[in-house]
Tab-separated table of C-alpha atoms in Angstrom:
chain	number	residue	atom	x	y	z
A	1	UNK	CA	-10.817	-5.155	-40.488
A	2	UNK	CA	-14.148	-4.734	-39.055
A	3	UNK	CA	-14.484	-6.498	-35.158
A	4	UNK	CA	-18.484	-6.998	-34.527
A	5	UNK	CA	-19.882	-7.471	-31.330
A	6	UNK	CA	-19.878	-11.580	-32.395
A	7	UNK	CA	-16.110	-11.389	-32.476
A	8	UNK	CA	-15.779	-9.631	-28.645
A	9	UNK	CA	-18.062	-12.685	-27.738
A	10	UNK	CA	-15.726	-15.102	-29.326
A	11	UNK	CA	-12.244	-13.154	-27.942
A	12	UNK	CA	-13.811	-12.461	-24.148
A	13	UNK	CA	-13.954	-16.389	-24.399
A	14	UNK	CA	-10.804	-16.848	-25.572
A	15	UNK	CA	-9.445	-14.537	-23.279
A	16	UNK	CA	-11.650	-16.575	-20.269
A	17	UNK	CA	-10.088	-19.766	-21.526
A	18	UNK	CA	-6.264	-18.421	-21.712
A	19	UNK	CA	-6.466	-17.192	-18.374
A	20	UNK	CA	-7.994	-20.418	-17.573
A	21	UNK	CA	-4.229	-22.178	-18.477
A	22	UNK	CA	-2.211	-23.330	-16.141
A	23	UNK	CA	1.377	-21.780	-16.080
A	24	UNK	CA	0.207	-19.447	-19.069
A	25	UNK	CA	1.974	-16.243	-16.406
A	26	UNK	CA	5.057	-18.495	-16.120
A	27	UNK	CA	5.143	-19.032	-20.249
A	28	UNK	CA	6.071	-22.834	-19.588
A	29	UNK	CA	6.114	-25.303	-22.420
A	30	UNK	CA	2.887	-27.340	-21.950
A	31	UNK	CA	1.041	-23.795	-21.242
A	32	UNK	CA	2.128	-22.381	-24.435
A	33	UNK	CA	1.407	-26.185	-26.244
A	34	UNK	CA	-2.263	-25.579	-24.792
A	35	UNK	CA	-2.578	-22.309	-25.979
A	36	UNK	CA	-1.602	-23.320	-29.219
A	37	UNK	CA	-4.645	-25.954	-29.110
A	38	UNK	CA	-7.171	-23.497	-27.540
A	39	UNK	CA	-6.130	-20.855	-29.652
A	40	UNK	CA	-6.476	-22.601	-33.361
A	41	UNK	CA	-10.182	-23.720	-31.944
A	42	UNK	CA	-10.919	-19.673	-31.620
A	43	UNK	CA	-9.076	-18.860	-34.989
A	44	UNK	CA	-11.877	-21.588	-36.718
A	45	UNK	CA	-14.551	-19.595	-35.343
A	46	UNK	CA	-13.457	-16.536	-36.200
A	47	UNK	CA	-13.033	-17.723	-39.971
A	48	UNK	CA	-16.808	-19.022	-39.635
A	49	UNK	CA	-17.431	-15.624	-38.221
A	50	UNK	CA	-16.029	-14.013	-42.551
A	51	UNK	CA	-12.604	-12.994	-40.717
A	52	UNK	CA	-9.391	-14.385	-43.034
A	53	UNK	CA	-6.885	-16.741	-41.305
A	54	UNK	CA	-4.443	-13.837	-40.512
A	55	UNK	CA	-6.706	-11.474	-39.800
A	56	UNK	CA	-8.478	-14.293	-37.001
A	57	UNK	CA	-4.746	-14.632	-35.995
A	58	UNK	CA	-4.120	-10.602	-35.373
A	59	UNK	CA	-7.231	-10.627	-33.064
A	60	UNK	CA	-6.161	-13.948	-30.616
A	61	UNK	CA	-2.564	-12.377	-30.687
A	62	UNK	CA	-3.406	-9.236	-29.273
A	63	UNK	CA	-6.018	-10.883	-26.938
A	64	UNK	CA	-2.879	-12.992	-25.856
A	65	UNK	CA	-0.510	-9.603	-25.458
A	66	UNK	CA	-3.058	-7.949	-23.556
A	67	UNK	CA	-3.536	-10.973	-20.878
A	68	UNK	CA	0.489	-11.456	-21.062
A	69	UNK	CA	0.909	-8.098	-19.724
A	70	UNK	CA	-1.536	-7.934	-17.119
A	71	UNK	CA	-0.433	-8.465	-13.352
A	72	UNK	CA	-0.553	-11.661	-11.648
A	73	UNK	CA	-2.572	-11.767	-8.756
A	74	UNK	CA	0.400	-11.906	-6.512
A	75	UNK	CA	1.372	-8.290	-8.192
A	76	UNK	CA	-2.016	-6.996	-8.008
A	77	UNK	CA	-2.280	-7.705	-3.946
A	78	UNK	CA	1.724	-6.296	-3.539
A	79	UNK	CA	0.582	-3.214	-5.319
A	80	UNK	CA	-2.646	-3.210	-3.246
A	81	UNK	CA	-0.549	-3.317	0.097
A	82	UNK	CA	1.419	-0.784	-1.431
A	83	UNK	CA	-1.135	1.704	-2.421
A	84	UNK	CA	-2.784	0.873	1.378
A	85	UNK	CA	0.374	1.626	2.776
A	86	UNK	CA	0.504	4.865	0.984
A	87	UNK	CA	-2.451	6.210	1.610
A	88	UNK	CA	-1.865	5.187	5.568
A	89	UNK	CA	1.170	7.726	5.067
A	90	UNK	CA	-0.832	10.698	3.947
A	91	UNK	CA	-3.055	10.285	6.910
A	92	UNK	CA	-0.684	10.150	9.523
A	93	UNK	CA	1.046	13.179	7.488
A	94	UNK	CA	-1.864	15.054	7.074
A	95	UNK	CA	-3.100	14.486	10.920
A	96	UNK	CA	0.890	15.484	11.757
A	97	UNK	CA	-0.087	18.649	10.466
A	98	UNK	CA	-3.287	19.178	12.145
């Protein structure tokens, strides 16, 4: 399957709008029934765009994988205070030493 730089248009806004769901981190019910809607709206374009059903299907599913695994923003700042909290370490190590 061939991806032109139409279809990363039409997936970075499908990935915009997914993100854009509420409760689409938590997986609830009404998240996934949106996705659903949002996500058969994408597959049509991506048909107009000369892509077959499935292989319209295989892009939106792995633009949904890749947003399901990123960090929520609540993980992103706990690793942030983390990797602060490191670094802080190795300074006060480092000036130890001095």
């Amino acid at each position: 399957m061939t991806v032109r730089n139409s279809d990363f248009f039409i997936l970075s806004c499908f990935a915009e709008d997914v993100r854009a769901i509420p409760g689409i981190q938590q997986r609830t019910i009404p998240a996934a029934q949106t996705l659903v809607t949002v996500a058969t709206r994408y597959r049509e374009r991506l048909v107009n765009a000369g892509h077959t059903p499935d292989e319209a299907l295989s892009l939106l599913n792995d633009v949904v994988n890749l947003i399901a695994n990123e960090p929520t923003p609540a993980q992103r700042r706990r690793w942030e205070r983390e990797d602060r909290a490191e670094r802080l370490r190795e300074i006060r190590t480092e000036a130890r030493s001095h």
